[in-house]
CSV table of C-alpha atoms and ligand atoms in Angstrom, one decimal:
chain,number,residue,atom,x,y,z
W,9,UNK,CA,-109.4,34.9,-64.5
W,10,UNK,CA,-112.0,37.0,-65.5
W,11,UNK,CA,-115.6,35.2,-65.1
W,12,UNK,CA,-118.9,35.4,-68.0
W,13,UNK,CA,-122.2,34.2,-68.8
W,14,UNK,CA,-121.0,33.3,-72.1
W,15,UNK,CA,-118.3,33.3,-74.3
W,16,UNK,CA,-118.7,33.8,-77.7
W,17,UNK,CA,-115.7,32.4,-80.3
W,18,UNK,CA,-115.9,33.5,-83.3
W,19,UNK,CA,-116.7,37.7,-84.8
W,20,UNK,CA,-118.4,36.9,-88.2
W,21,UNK,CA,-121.7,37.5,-88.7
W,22,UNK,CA,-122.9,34.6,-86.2
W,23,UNK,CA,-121.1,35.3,-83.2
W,24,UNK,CA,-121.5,39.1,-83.3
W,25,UNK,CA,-125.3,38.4,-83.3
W,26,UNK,CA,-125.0,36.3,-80.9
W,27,UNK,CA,-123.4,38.0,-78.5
W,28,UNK,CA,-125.4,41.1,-78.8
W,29,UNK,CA,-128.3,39.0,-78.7
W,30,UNK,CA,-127.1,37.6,-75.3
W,31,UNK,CA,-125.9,40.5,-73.9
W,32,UNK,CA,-129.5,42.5,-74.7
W,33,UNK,CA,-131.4,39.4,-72.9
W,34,UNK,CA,-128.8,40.4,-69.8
W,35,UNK,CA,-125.8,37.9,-70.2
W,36,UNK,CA,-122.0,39.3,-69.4
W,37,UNK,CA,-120.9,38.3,-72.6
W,38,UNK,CA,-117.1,37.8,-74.1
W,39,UNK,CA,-116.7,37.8,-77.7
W,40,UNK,CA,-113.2,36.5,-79.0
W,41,UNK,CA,-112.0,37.3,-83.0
W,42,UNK,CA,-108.8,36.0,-84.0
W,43,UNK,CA,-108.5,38.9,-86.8
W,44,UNK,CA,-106.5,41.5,-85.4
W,45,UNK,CA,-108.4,43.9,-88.3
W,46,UNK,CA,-111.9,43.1,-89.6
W,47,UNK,CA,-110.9,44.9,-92.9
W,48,UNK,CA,-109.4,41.9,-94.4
W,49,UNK,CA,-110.4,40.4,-96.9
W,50,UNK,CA,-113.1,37.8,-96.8
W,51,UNK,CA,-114.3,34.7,-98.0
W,52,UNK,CA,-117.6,35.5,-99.3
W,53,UNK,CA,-119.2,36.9,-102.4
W,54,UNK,CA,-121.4,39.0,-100.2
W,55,UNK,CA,-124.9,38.0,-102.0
W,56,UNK,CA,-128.0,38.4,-99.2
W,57,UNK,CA,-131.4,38.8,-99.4
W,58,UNK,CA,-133.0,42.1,-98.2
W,59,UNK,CA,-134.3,40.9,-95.4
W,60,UNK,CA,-130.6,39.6,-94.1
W,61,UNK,CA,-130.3,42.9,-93.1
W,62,UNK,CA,-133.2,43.4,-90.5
W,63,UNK,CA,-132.8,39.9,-89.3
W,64,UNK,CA,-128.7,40.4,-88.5
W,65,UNK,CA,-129.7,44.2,-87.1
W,66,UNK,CA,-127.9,46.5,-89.3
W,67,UNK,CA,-128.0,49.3,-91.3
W,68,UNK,CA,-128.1,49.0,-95.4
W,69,UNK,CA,-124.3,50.8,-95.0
W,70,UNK,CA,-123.0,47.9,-96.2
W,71,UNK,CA,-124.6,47.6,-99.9
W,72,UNK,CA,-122.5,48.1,-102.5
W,73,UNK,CA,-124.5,46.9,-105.5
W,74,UNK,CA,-128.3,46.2,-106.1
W,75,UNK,CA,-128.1,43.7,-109.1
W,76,UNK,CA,-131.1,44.0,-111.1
W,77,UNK,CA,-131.2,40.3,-112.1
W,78,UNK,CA,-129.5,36.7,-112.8
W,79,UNK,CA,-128.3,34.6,-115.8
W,80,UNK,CA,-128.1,31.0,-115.8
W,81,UNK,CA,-125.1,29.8,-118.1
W,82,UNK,CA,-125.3,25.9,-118.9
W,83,UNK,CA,-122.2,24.0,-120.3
W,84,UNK,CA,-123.0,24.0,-123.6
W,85,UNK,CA,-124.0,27.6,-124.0
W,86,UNK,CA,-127.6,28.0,-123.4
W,87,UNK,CA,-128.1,31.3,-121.2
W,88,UNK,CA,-131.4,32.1,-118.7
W,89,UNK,CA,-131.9,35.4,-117.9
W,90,UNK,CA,-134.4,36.7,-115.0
W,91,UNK,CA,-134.8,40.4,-114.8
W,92,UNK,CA,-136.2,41.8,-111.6
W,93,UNK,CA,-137.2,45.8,-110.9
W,94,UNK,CA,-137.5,45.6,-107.6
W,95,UNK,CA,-134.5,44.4,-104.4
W,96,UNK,CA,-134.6,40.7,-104.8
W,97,UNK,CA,-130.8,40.1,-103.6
W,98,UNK,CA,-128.1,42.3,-102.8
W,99,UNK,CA,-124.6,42.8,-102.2
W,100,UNK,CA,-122.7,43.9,-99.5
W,101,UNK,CA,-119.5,45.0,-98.5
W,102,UNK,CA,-118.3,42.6,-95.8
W,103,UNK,CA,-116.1,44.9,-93.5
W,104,UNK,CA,-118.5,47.1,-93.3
W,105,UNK,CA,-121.5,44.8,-92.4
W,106,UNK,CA,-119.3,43.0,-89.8
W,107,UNK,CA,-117.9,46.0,-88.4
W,108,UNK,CA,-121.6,47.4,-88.2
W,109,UNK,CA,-122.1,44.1,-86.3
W,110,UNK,CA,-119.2,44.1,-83.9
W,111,UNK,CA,-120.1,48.0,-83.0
W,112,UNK,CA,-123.2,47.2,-82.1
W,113,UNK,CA,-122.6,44.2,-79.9
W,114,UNK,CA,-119.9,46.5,-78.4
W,115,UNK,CA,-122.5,49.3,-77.6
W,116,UNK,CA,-124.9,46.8,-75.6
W,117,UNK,CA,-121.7,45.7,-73.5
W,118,UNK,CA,-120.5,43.0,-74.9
W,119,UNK,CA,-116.3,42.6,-74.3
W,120,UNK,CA,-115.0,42.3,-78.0
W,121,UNK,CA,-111.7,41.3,-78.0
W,122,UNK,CA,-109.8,41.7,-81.8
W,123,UNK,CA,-106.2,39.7,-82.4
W,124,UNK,CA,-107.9,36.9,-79.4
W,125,UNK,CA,-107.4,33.5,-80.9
W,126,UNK,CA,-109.3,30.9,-78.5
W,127,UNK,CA,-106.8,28.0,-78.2
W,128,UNK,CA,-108.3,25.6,-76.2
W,129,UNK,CA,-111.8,24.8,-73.6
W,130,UNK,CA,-112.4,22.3,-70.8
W,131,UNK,CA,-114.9,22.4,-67.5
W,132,UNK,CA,-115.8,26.0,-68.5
W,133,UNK,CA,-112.3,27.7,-69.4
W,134,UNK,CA,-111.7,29.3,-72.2
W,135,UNK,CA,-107.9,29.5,-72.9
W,136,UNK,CA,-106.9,32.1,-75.6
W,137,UNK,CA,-104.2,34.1,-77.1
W,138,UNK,CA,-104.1,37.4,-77.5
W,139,UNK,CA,-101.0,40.0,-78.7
W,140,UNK,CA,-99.0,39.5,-75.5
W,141,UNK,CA,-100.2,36.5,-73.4
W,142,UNK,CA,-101.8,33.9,-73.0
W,143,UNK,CA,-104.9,34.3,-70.7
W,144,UNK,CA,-108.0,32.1,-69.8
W,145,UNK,CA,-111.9,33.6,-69.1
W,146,UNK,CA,-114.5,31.5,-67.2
W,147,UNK,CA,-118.0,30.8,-69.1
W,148,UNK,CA,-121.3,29.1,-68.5
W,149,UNK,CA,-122.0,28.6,-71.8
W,150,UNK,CA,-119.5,28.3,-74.7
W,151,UNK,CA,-120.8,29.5,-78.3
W,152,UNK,CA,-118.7,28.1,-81.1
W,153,UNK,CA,-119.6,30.4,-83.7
W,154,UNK,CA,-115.6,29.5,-85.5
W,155,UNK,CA,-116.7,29.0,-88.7
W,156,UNK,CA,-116.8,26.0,-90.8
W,157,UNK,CA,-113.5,24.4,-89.5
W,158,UNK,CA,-114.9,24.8,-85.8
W,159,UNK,CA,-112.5,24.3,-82.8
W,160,UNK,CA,-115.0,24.4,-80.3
W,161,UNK,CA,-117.4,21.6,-82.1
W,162,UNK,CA,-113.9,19.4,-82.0
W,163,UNK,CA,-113.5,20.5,-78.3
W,164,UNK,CA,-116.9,19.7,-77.6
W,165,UNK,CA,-116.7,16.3,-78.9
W,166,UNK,CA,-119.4,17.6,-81.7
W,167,UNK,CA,-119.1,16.3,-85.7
W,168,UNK,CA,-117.8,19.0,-87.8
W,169,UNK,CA,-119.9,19.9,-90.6
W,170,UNK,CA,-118.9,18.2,-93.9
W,171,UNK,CA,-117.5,20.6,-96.7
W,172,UNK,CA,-116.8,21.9,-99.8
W,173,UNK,CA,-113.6,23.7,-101.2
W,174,UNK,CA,-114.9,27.0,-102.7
W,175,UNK,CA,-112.2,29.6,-104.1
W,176,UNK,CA,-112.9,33.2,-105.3
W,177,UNK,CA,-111.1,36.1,-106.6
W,178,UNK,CA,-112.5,40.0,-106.5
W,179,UNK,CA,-111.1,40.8,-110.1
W,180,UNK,CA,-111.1,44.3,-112.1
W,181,UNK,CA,-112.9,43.4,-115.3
W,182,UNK,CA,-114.7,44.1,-118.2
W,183,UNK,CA,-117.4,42.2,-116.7
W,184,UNK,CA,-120.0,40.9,-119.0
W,185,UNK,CA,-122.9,41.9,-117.0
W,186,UNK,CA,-122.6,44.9,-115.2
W,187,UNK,CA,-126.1,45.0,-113.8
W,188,UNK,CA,-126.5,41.3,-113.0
W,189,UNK,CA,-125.5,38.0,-111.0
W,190,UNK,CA,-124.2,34.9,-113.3
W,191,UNK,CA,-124.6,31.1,-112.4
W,192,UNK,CA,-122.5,28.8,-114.4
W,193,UNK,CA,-123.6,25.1,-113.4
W,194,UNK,CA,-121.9,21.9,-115.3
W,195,UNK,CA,-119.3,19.2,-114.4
W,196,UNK,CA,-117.0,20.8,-116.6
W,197,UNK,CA,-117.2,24.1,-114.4
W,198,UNK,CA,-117.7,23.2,-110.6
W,199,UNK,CA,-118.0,19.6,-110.4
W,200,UNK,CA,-120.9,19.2,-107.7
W,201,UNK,CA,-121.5,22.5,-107.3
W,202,UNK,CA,-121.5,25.7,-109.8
W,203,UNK,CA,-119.4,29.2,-110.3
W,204,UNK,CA,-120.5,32.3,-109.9
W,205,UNK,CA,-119.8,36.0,-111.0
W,206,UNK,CA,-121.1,39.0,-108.4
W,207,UNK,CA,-120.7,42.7,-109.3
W,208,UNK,CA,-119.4,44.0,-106.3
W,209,UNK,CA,-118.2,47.5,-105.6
W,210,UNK,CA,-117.7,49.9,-109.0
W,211,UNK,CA,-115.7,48.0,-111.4
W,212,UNK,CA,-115.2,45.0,-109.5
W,213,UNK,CA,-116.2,41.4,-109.9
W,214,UNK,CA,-116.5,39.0,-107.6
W,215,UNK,CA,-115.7,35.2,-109.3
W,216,UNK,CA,-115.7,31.9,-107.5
W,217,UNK,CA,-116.8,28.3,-107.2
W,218,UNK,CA,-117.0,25.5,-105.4
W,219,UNK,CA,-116.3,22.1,-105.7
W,220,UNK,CA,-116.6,18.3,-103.7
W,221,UNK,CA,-114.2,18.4,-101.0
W,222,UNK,CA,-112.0,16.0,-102.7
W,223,UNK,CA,-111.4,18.6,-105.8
W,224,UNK,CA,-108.7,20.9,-106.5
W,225,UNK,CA,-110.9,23.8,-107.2
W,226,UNK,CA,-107.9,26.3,-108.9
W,227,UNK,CA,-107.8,25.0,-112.4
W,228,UNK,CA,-111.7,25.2,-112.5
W,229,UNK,CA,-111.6,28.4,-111.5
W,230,UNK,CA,-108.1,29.3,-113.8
W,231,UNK,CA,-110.7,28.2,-117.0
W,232,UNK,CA,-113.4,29.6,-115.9
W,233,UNK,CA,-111.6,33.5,-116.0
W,234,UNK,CA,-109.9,32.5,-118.9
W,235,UNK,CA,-112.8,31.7,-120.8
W,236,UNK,CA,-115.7,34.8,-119.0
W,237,UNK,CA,-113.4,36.8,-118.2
W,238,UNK,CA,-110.3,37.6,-120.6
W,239,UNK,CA,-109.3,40.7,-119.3
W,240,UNK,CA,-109.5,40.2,-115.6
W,241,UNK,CA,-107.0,41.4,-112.9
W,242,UNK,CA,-107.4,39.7,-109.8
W,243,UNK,CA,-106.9,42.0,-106.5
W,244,UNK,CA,-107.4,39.4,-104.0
W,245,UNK,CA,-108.1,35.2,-104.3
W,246,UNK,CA,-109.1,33.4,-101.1
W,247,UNK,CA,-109.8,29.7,-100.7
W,248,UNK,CA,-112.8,28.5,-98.3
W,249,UNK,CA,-114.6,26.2,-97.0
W,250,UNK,CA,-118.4,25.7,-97.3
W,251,UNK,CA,-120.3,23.1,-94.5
W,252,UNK,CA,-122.2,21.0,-96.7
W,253,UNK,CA,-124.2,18.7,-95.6
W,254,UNK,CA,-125.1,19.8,-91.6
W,255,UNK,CA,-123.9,18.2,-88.7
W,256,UNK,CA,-126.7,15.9,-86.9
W,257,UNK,CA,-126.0,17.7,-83.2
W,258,UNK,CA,-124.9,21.5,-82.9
W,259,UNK,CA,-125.3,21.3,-78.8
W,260,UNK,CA,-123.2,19.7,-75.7
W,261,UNK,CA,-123.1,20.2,-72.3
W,262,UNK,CA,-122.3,24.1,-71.6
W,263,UNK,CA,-121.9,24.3,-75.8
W,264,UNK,CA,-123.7,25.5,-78.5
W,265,UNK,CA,-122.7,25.7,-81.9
W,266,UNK,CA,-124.0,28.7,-84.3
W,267,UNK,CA,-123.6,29.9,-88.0
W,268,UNK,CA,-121.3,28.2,-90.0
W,269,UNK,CA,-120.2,25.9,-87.3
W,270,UNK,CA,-123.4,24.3,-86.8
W,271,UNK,CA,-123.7,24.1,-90.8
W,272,UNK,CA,-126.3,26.7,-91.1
W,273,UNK,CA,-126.1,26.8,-94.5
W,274,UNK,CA,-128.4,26.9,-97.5
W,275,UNK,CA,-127.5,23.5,-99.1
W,276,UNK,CA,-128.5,24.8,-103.0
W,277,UNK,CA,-126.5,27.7,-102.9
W,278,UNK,CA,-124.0,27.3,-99.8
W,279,UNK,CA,-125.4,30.9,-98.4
W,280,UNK,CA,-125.2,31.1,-94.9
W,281,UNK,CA,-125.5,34.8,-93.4
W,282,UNK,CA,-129.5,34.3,-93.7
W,283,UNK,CA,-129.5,31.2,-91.7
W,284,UNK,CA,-126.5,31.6,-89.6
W,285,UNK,CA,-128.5,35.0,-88.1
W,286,UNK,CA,-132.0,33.4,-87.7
W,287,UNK,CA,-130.1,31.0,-85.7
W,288,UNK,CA,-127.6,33.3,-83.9
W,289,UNK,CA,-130.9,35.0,-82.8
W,290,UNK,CA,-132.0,32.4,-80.8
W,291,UNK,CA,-128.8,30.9,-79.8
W,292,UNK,CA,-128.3,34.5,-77.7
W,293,UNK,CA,-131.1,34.1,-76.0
W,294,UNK,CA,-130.7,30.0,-75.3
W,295,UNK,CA,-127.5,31.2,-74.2
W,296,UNK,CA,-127.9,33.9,-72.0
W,297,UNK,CA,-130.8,31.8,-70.4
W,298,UNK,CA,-128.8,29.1,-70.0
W,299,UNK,CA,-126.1,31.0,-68.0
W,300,UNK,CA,-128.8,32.4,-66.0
W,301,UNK,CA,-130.5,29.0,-65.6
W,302,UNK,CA,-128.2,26.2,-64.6
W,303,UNK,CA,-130.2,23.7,-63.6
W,304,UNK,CA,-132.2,24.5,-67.1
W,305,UNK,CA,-129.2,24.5,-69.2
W,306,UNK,CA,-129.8,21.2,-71.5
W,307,UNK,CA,-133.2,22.1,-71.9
W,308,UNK,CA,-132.3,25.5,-72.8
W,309,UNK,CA,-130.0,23.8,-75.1
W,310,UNK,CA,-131.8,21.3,-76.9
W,311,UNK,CA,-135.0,24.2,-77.1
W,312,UNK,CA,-132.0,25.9,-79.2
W,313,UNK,CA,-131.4,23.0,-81.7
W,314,UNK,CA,-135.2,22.2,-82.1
W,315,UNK,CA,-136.0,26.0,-82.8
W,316,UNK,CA,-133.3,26.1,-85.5
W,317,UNK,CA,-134.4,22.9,-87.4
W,318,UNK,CA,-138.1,24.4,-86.8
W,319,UNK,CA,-137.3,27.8,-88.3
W,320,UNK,CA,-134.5,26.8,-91.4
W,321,UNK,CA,-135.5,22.7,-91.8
W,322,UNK,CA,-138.2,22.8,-94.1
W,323,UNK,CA,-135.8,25.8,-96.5
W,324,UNK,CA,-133.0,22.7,-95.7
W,325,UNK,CA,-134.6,19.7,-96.5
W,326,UNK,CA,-136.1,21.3,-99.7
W,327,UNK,CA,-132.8,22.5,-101.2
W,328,UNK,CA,-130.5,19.2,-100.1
W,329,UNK,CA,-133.6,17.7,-102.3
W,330,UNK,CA,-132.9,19.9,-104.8
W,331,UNK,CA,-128.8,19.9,-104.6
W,332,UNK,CA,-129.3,16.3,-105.1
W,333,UNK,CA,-130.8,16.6,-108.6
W,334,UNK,CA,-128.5,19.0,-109.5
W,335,UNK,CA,-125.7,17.1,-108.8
W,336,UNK,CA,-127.4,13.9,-111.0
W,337,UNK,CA,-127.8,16.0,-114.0
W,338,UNK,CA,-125.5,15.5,-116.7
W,339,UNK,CA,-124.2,18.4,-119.4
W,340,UNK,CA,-127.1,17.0,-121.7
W,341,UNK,CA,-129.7,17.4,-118.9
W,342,UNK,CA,-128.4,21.0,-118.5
W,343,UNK,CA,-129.1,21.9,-122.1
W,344,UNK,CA,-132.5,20.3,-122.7
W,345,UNK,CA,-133.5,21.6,-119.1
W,346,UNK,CA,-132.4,25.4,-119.9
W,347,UNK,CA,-134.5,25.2,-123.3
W,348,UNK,CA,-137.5,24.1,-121.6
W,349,UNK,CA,-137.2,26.8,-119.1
W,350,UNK,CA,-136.4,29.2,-121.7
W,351,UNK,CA,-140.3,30.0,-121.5
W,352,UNK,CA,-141.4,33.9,-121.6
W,353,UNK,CA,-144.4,33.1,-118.8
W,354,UNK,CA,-141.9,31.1,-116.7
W,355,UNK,CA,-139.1,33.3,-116.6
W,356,UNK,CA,-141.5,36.4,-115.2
W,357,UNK,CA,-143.2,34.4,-112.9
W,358,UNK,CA,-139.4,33.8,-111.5
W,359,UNK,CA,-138.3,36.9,-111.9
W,360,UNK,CA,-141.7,38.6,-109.9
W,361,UNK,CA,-141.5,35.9,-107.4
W,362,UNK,CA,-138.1,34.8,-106.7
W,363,UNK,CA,-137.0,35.0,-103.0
W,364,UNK,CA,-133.5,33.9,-102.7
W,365,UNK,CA,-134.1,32.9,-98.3
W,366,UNK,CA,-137.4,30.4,-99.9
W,367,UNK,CA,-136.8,29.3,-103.0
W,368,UNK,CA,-139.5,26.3,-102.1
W,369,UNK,CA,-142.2,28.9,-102.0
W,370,UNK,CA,-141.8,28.9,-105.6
W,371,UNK,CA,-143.4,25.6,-105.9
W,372,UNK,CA,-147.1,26.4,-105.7
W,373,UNK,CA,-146.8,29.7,-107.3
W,374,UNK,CA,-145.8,27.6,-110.5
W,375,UNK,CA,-148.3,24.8,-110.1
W,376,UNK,CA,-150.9,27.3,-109.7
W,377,UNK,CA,-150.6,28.1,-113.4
W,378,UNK,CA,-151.8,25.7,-115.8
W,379,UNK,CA,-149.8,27.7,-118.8
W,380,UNK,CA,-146.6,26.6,-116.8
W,381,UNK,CA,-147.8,22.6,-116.8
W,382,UNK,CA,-146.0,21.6,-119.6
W,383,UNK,CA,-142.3,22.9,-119.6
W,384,UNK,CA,-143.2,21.1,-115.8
W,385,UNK,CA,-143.9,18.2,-116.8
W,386,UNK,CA,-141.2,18.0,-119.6
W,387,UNK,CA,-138.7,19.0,-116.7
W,388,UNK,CA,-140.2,16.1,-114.4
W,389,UNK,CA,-139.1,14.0,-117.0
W,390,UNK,CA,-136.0,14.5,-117.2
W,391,UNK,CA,-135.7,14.4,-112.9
W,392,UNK,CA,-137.6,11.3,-113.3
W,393,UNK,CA,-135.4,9.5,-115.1
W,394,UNK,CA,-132.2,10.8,-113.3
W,395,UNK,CA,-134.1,9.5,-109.8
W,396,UNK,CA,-134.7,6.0,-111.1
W,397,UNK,CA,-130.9,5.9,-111.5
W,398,UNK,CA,-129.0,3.6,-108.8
W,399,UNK,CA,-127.2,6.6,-107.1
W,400,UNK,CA,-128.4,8.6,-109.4
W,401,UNK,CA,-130.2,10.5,-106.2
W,402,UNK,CA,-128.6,10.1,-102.8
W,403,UNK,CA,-131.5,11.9,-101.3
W,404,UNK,CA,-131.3,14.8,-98.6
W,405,UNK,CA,-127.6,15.3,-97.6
W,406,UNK,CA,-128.6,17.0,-94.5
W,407,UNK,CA,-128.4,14.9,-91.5
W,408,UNK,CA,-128.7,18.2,-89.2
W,409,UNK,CA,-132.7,17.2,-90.0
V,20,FAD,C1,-116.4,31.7,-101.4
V,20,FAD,C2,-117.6,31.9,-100.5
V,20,FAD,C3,-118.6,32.7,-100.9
V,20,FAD,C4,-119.8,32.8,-100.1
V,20,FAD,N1,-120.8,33.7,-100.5
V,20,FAD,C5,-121.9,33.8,-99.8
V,20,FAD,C6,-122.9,34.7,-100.2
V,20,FAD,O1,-122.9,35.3,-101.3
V,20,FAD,N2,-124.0,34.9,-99.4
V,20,FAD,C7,-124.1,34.2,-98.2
V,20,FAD,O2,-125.1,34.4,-97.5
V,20,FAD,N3,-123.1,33.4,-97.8
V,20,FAD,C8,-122.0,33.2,-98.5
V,20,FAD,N4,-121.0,32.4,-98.1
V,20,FAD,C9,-121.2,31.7,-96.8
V,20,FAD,C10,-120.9,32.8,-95.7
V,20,FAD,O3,-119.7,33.4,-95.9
V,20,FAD,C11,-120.9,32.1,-94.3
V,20,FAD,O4,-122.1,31.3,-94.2
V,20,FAD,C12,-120.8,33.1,-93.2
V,20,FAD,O5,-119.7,33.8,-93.2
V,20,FAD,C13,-120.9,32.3,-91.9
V,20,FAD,O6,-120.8,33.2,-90.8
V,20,FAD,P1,-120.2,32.7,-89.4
V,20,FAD,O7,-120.2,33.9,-88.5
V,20,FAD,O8,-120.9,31.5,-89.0
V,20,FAD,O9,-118.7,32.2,-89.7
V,20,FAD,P2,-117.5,33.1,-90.3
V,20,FAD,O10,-117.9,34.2,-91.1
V,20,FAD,O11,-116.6,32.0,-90.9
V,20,FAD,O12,-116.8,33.6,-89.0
V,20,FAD,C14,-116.1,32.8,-88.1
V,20,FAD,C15,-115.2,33.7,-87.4
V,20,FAD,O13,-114.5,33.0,-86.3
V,20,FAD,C16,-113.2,33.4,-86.2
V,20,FAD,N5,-112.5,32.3,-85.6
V,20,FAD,C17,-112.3,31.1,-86.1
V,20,FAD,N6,-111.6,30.3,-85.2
V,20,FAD,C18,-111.4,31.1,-84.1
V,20,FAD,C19,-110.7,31.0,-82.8
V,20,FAD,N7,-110.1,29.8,-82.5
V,20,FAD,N8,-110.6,32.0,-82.0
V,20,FAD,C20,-111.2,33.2,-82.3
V,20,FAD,N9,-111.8,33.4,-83.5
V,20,FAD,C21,-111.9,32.4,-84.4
V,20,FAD,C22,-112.8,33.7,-87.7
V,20,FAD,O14,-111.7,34.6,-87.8
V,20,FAD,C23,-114.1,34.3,-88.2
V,20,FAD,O15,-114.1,35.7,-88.1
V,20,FAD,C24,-119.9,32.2,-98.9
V,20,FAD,C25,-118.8,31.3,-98.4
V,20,FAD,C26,-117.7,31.2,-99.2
V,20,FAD,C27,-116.6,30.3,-98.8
């Protein structure tokens, strides 16, 4: 049995952060990735801020598109369009970012094991499977970094995030904008959440939603590429699931919890690579200090949850607020709020400002300007009324704060 600082479950864009992380602070690190071939396909539409890039480590290798802008679609028809000239988002190729990742990680030592699917943990041993055998690995400290269905948070006796069902399909199209990201929000179209179309590499579209958890989201998303997308051909579809709202603890004795697995998750827009490698970037070093410090390792722990809620809280807090309006709003609401927002000065203070990681540092950039006081106030309104509702607000889903 072959003994670590810490073993790392889980290659996605968490755990390979992690584990570099760990093994640069000076941690023996084990890395375990049930995917025998990081090629395959995967369940994200790949939409990250520039500066997801420098805060995972990697080249821009992995951009396949820099979309030059986003359009709102409400139910009843009313379009918002924002169009930026500068990198506000952009899009990456998966594969290529992980496998960027996973190299690295792999050139500061880490053991990365492919086709190793962790099966089981108790007093420090890992069991896992790989191609031939079953085999076991010692660890200090256990990183469950597994993705929103975590193994290791049910091992660890740790809630599982809650979730929602997301599906999505990369589709050769006639896409309808080329250039440009498209949100479709409505009951009708994701109940709870909203759809989405992402140009991805040339010629291809990637379409999805999500949808509450007790949802069948297939004939959402059936309509909505009947109705966008006429002459679509889907190349691959994969269902998912998204970890909204947080869990309240992502650490237990020896474990810590990362990524998607500790519901590191933007709860407006269910993005997680951002927050999952903030996090990851101090969980290697809690880790690896933990290992290193056993008498230490529950303060190195909890030091590890309070530095995540510190660094990704306020973001969290703001945008379960925010979910939580969205989700009161009815189709009406979406049509009188898109023509009050359809305002000229409004729609280039977005589009100059907009920063996809923030989206509460918007706030004071539109109080600040008196011309914008009145398609505020008119909006306030309708939030207002929607707030006084019983249940018509549940308030911040996010327990993790
Ligand atoms: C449809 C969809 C679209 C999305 N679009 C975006 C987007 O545009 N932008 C964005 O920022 N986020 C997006 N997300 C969220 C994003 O994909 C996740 O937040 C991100 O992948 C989380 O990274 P992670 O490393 O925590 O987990 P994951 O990427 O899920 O990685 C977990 C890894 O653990 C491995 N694993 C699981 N169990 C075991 C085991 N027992 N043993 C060994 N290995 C195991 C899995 O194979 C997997 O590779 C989207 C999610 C969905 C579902």
């Amino acid at each position: 049995m072959q003994r670590f600082d810490v073993v790392v479950v889980g290659g996605g864009p968490a755990g390979a952060v992690t584990a570099r992380i760990a093994a640069e602070a000076g941690a023996v690190v084990l890395l375990l990735e049930r995917r025998t071939r990081i090629e395959e396909p995967s369940a994200c539409a790949g939409l990250i801020s520039p500066r997801t890039l420098s805060v995972l480590g990697v080249s821009d290798a992995c951009v396949v598109r820099r979309p030059r802008g986003v359009s709102f679609h409400a139910p009843g028809g009313g379009v918002l369009s924002v169009r930026t000239t500068t990198d506000r988002a952009l899009v990456v190729d998966r594969s290529i970012l992980e496998s960027e990742l996973l190299a690295r990680a792999r050139d500061v030592g880490v053991d990365v094991r492919l086709g190793a699917t962790a099966t089981g943990w108790r007093d420090g041993v890992v069991r896992f499977e790989g191609a031939a055998s079953e085999e076991t690995a010692v660890g200090a400290v256990l990183v469950g970094a597994d993705g929103p269905e975590s193994q290791v948070a049910a091992w660890a006796g740790l809630p599982n995030a809650g979730s929602l069902r997301a599906l999505q399909v990369e589709a050769e199209s006639a896409d309808p904008e080329p250039d440009g990201v498209c949100v479709y929000v409505g009951h009708l179209i994701a109940p709870e959440f909203f759809a989405w179309s992402i140009p991805a590499q040339a010629g291809c579209t990637r379409i999805g939603l999500a949808v509450s958890d007790l949802i069948d989201p297939a004939p959402y998303l059936d309509s909505l590429l009947a109705q966008r997308f006429p002459n679509h051909r889907i190349v691959s579809r994969i269902e998912a699931r998204i970890p909204i709202p947080s869990p309240r603890r992502t650490t237990a004795d020896g474990v810590l919890l990362v990524g998607d697995a500790a519901g590191h998750v933007k709860p407006l827009s269910g993005g997680g690579i951002y927050f999952g490698g903030l996090c990851a970037r101090v969980a290697g070093r809690a880790a690896a200090r933990a290992a290193k410090e056993p008498h230490d390792q529950t303060e190195h722990l909890l030091y590890y949850e309070d530095a995540c809620r510190a660094l990704i809280g306020p973001e969290t807090r703001f945008g379960a607020t925010a979910r939580s309006i969205r989700d009161a709003l009815d189709d009406d609401d979406w049509s009188r709020i898109f023509a009050i927002l359809n305002h000229r000065d409004l729609l280039a203070l977005v589009a100059e400002r907009i920063d996809l990681d923030h989206l509460r540092h918007m706030v004071p950039h539109l109080l600040s300007r008196p011309r914008l006081w009145r398609p505020l106030f008119a909006l306030w309104d309708i939030v207002r009324v929607r707030t006084r509702e019983p249940g018509g607000i549940a308030g911040p889903h996010d327990e993790f704060l």
